[in-house]
Amino acid sequence: MNNSDCLFCKILAGEIPANRAFEDEFCIAFPDINPQAPTHFLIVPKEHIASQAKAMAEHEPLLGHLLAAAANLARAQKLDKGYRVVINTGDDGGQTVHHLHVHLLGGRAMKWPPG
Ligand code: AMP
Ligand code: ZN
């Protein structure tokens, strides 16, 4: 199921280190190595799904779970003033790691529209 060429599958397998802020049966969360905000975590499903564009009806509970995990992590990180949740998808979406993941960004005011 997992992809040996995939960076996040390697993190999930423990082959590349990451500080797991959270883990459950379905996902892990760890800090982004190149943070774009004072708080920047990635929430990564244990199942390799290449992108949001590849998510199917069977993934609906998992997608909900990832958003709920982001909300729990935001509360744990005390992002009381708000935060942004992002899923970069495909080339136009700026996706660089082709394993679906949710960015949790906080600790500063975000701009709109995004770049
Ligand atoms: P995206 O551009 O949406 O595909 O996001 C991929 C993210 O993974 C980027 O924000 C990178 O900074 C981050 N990243 C890449 N390698 C690592 C790593 N080894 N540990 C943590 N985050 C990483
Ligand atoms: Zn993967």
mmCIF file of C-alpha atoms and ligand atoms in Angstrom:
data_model
loop_
_atom_site.group_PDB
_atom_site.id
_atom_site.type_symbol
_atom_site.label_atom_id
_atom_site.label_comp_id
_atom_site.label_asym_id
_atom_site.label_seq_id
_atom_site.Cartn_x
_atom_site.Cartn_y
_atom_site.Cartn_z
ATOM 1 C CA MET A 1 0.000 0.000 0.000
ATOM 2 C CA ASN A 2 2.818 2.406 0.854
ATOM 3 C CA ASN A 3 5.252 3.717 -1.730
ATOM 4 C CA SER A 4 8.979 3.154 -1.197
ATOM 5 C CA ASP A 5 9.870 6.221 -3.312
ATOM 6 C CA CYS A 6 7.681 8.544 -1.279
ATOM 7 C CA LEU A 7 9.208 10.887 1.317
ATOM 8 C CA PHE A 8 6.212 10.767 3.645
ATOM 9 C CA CYS A 9 5.982 6.966 3.401
ATOM 10 C CA LYS A 10 9.645 6.923 4.507
ATOM 11 C CA ILE A 11 8.792 9.171 7.459
ATOM 12 C CA LEU A 12 5.841 6.908 8.299
ATOM 13 C CA ALA A 13 8.169 3.876 8.175
ATOM 14 C CA GLY A 14 10.670 5.615 10.483
ATOM 15 C CA GLU A 15 13.358 5.656 7.760
ATOM 16 C CA ILE A 16 13.490 9.471 7.872
ATOM 17 C CA PRO A 17 13.147 11.099 11.300
ATOM 18 C CA ALA A 18 10.306 13.428 12.246
ATOM 19 C CA ASN A 19 9.095 14.634 15.633
ATOM 20 C CA ARG A 20 5.637 13.130 15.884
ATOM 21 C CA ALA A 21 3.438 15.675 17.642
ATOM 22 C CA PHE A 22 0.472 13.357 17.237
ATOM 23 C CA GLU A 23 -0.212 9.857 16.000
ATOM 24 C CA ASP A 24 -3.238 7.615 15.818
ATOM 25 C CA GLU A 25 -4.400 4.643 13.760
ATOM 26 C CA PHE A 26 -4.906 6.732 10.626
ATOM 27 C CA CYS A 27 -2.437 9.615 10.596
ATOM 28 C CA ILE A 28 0.627 11.295 12.035
ATOM 29 C CA ALA A 29 1.494 14.972 12.518
ATOM 30 C CA PHE A 30 4.970 16.476 12.577
ATOM 31 C CA PRO A 31 6.511 19.947 12.125
ATOM 32 C CA ASP A 32 7.211 21.142 8.592
ATOM 33 C CA ILE A 33 10.981 21.235 7.964
ATOM 34 C CA ASN A 34 10.607 24.616 6.201
ATOM 35 C CA PRO A 35 7.988 26.424 8.293
ATOM 36 C CA GLN A 36 5.942 29.149 6.617
ATOM 37 C CA ALA A 37 4.471 30.412 9.912
ATOM 38 C CA PRO A 38 5.482 30.304 13.605
ATOM 39 C CA THR A 39 3.404 27.123 13.896
ATOM 40 C CA HIS A 40 3.461 24.841 10.846
ATOM 41 C CA PHE A 41 2.568 21.151 11.083
ATOM 42 C CA LEU A 42 1.800 18.533 8.464
ATOM 43 C CA ILE A 43 -0.976 16.008 9.096
ATOM 44 C CA VAL A 44 -0.234 12.940 6.980
ATOM 45 C CA PRO A 45 -2.468 9.890 6.479
ATOM 46 C CA LYS A 46 -0.824 6.489 6.969
ATOM 47 C CA GLU A 47 -2.320 5.377 3.669
ATOM 48 C CA HIS A 48 -0.423 6.571 0.593
ATOM 49 C CA ILE A 49 -2.847 8.649 -1.472
ATOM 50 C CA ALA A 50 -0.936 10.665 -4.074
ATOM 51 C CA SER A 51 -3.043 13.805 -3.747
ATOM 52 C CA GLN A 52 -6.419 15.241 -2.909
ATOM 53 C CA ALA A 53 -7.189 14.752 -6.613
ATOM 54 C CA LYS A 54 -6.908 10.977 -6.082
ATOM 55 C CA ALA A 55 -9.245 10.882 -3.099
ATOM 56 C CA MET A 56 -12.303 8.725 -3.759
ATOM 57 C CA ALA A 57 -15.595 8.086 -1.973
ATOM 58 C CA GLU A 58 -13.937 5.362 0.120
ATOM 59 C CA HIS A 59 -11.570 8.025 1.544
ATOM 60 C CA GLU A 60 -14.365 10.235 2.846
ATOM 61 C CA PRO A 61 -14.008 9.153 6.518
ATOM 62 C CA LEU A 62 -10.220 9.541 6.322
ATOM 63 C CA LEU A 63 -10.501 13.058 4.863
ATOM 64 C CA GLY A 64 -12.820 14.033 7.704
ATOM 65 C CA HIS A 65 -10.450 12.457 10.191
ATOM 66 C CA LEU A 66 -7.527 14.537 8.889
ATOM 67 C CA LEU A 67 -9.489 17.773 9.366
ATOM 68 C CA ALA A 68 -10.555 16.714 12.857
ATOM 69 C CA ALA A 69 -6.916 15.871 13.674
ATOM 70 C CA ALA A 70 -5.887 19.339 12.439
ATOM 71 C CA ALA A 71 -8.513 20.920 14.714
ATOM 72 C CA ASN A 72 -7.276 18.883 17.710
ATOM 73 C CA LEU A 73 -3.677 19.830 17.000
ATOM 74 C CA ALA A 74 -4.618 23.512 16.620
ATOM 75 C CA ARG A 75 -6.278 23.377 20.063
ATOM 76 C CA ALA A 76 -3.218 21.631 21.546
ATOM 77 C CA GLN A 77 -0.992 24.312 19.983
ATOM 78 C CA LYS A 78 -3.273 27.012 21.440
ATOM 79 C CA LEU A 79 -3.930 28.671 18.099
ATOM 80 C CA ASP A 80 -6.818 30.506 19.749
ATOM 81 C CA LYS A 81 -6.711 33.466 17.340
ATOM 82 C CA GLY A 82 -7.196 31.218 14.345
ATOM 83 C CA TYR A 83 -5.162 29.353 11.800
ATOM 84 C CA ARG A 84 -5.160 28.145 8.233
ATOM 85 C CA VAL A 85 -5.564 24.601 6.922
ATOM 86 C CA VAL A 86 -4.215 23.985 3.400
ATOM 87 C CA ILE A 87 -4.113 21.008 1.029
ATOM 88 C CA ASN A 88 -1.877 21.878 -1.919
ATOM 89 C CA THR A 89 -2.995 19.748 -4.857
ATOM 90 C CA GLY A 90 -1.165 19.110 -8.115
ATOM 91 C CA ASP A 91 1.129 21.449 -10.029
ATOM 92 C CA ASP A 92 -1.131 24.514 -9.940
ATOM 93 C CA GLY A 93 -1.787 23.882 -6.259
ATOM 94 C CA GLY A 94 1.944 23.956 -5.508
ATOM 95 C CA GLN A 95 2.124 20.365 -4.268
ATOM 96 C CA THR A 96 5.739 19.158 -3.941
ATOM 97 C CA VAL A 97 5.330 15.899 -1.967
ATOM 98 C CA HIS A 98 2.979 13.524 -3.725
ATOM 99 C CA HIS A 99 1.416 11.971 -0.633
ATOM 100 C CA LEU A 100 -1.768 13.737 0.463
ATOM 101 C CA HIS A 101 -1.196 15.956 3.495
ATOM 102 C CA VAL A 102 -2.837 18.793 5.382
ATOM 103 C CA HIS A 103 -0.834 21.875 6.376
ATOM 104 C CA LEU A 104 -1.750 23.518 9.690
ATOM 105 C CA LEU A 105 -0.382 27.078 9.774
ATOM 106 C CA GLY A 106 -0.768 29.525 12.639
ATOM 107 C CA GLY A 107 0.837 32.044 14.939
ATOM 108 C CA ARG A 108 0.549 34.960 12.532
ATOM 109 C CA ALA A 109 -2.193 36.683 10.523
ATOM 110 C CA MET A 110 -2.605 35.086 7.098
ATOM 111 C CA LYS A 111 -3.221 37.019 3.897
ATOM 112 C CA TRP A 112 -5.877 36.470 1.276
ATOM 113 C CA PRO A 113 -5.696 35.720 -1.614
ATOM 114 C CA PRO A 114 -2.877 33.204 -1.099
ATOM 115 C CA GLY A 115 0.154 33.431 -3.381
HETATM 116 P P1 AMP B 1 3.522 20.540 -0.357
HETATM 117 O O1 AMP B 1 4.415 21.553 -1.030
HETATM 118 O O2 AMP B 1 2.156 21.011 -0.053
HETATM 119 O O3 AMP B 1 3.567 19.229 -1.106
HETATM 120 O O4 AMP B 1 4.157 20.306 1.081
HETATM 121 C C1 AMP B 1 5.270 19.506 1.323
HETATM 122 C C2 AMP B 1 5.894 20.030 2.579
HETATM 123 O O5 AMP B 1 6.763 19.036 3.098
HETATM 124 C C3 AMP B 1 6.726 21.308 2.397
HETATM 125 O O6 AMP B 1 6.150 22.355 3.168
HETATM 126 C C4 AMP B 1 8.104 20.895 2.916
HETATM 127 O O7 AMP B 1 8.741 21.919 3.636
HETATM 128 C C5 AMP B 1 7.785 19.699 3.792
HETATM 129 N N1 AMP B 1 8.856 18.750 3.986
HETATM 130 C C6 AMP B 1 9.702 18.244 3.049
HETATM 131 N N2 AMP B 1 10.557 17.361 3.605
HETATM 132 C C7 AMP B 1 10.244 17.296 4.931
HETATM 133 C C8 AMP B 1 10.760 16.577 6.041
HETATM 134 N N3 AMP B 1 11.793 15.709 5.922
HETATM 135 N N4 AMP B 1 10.201 16.767 7.257
HETATM 136 C C9 AMP B 1 9.180 17.648 7.392
HETATM 137 N N5 AMP B 1 8.642 18.350 6.389
HETATM 138 C C10 AMP B 1 9.166 18.184 5.178
HETATM 139 ZN ZN ZN B 2 3.524 8.051 0.489
#
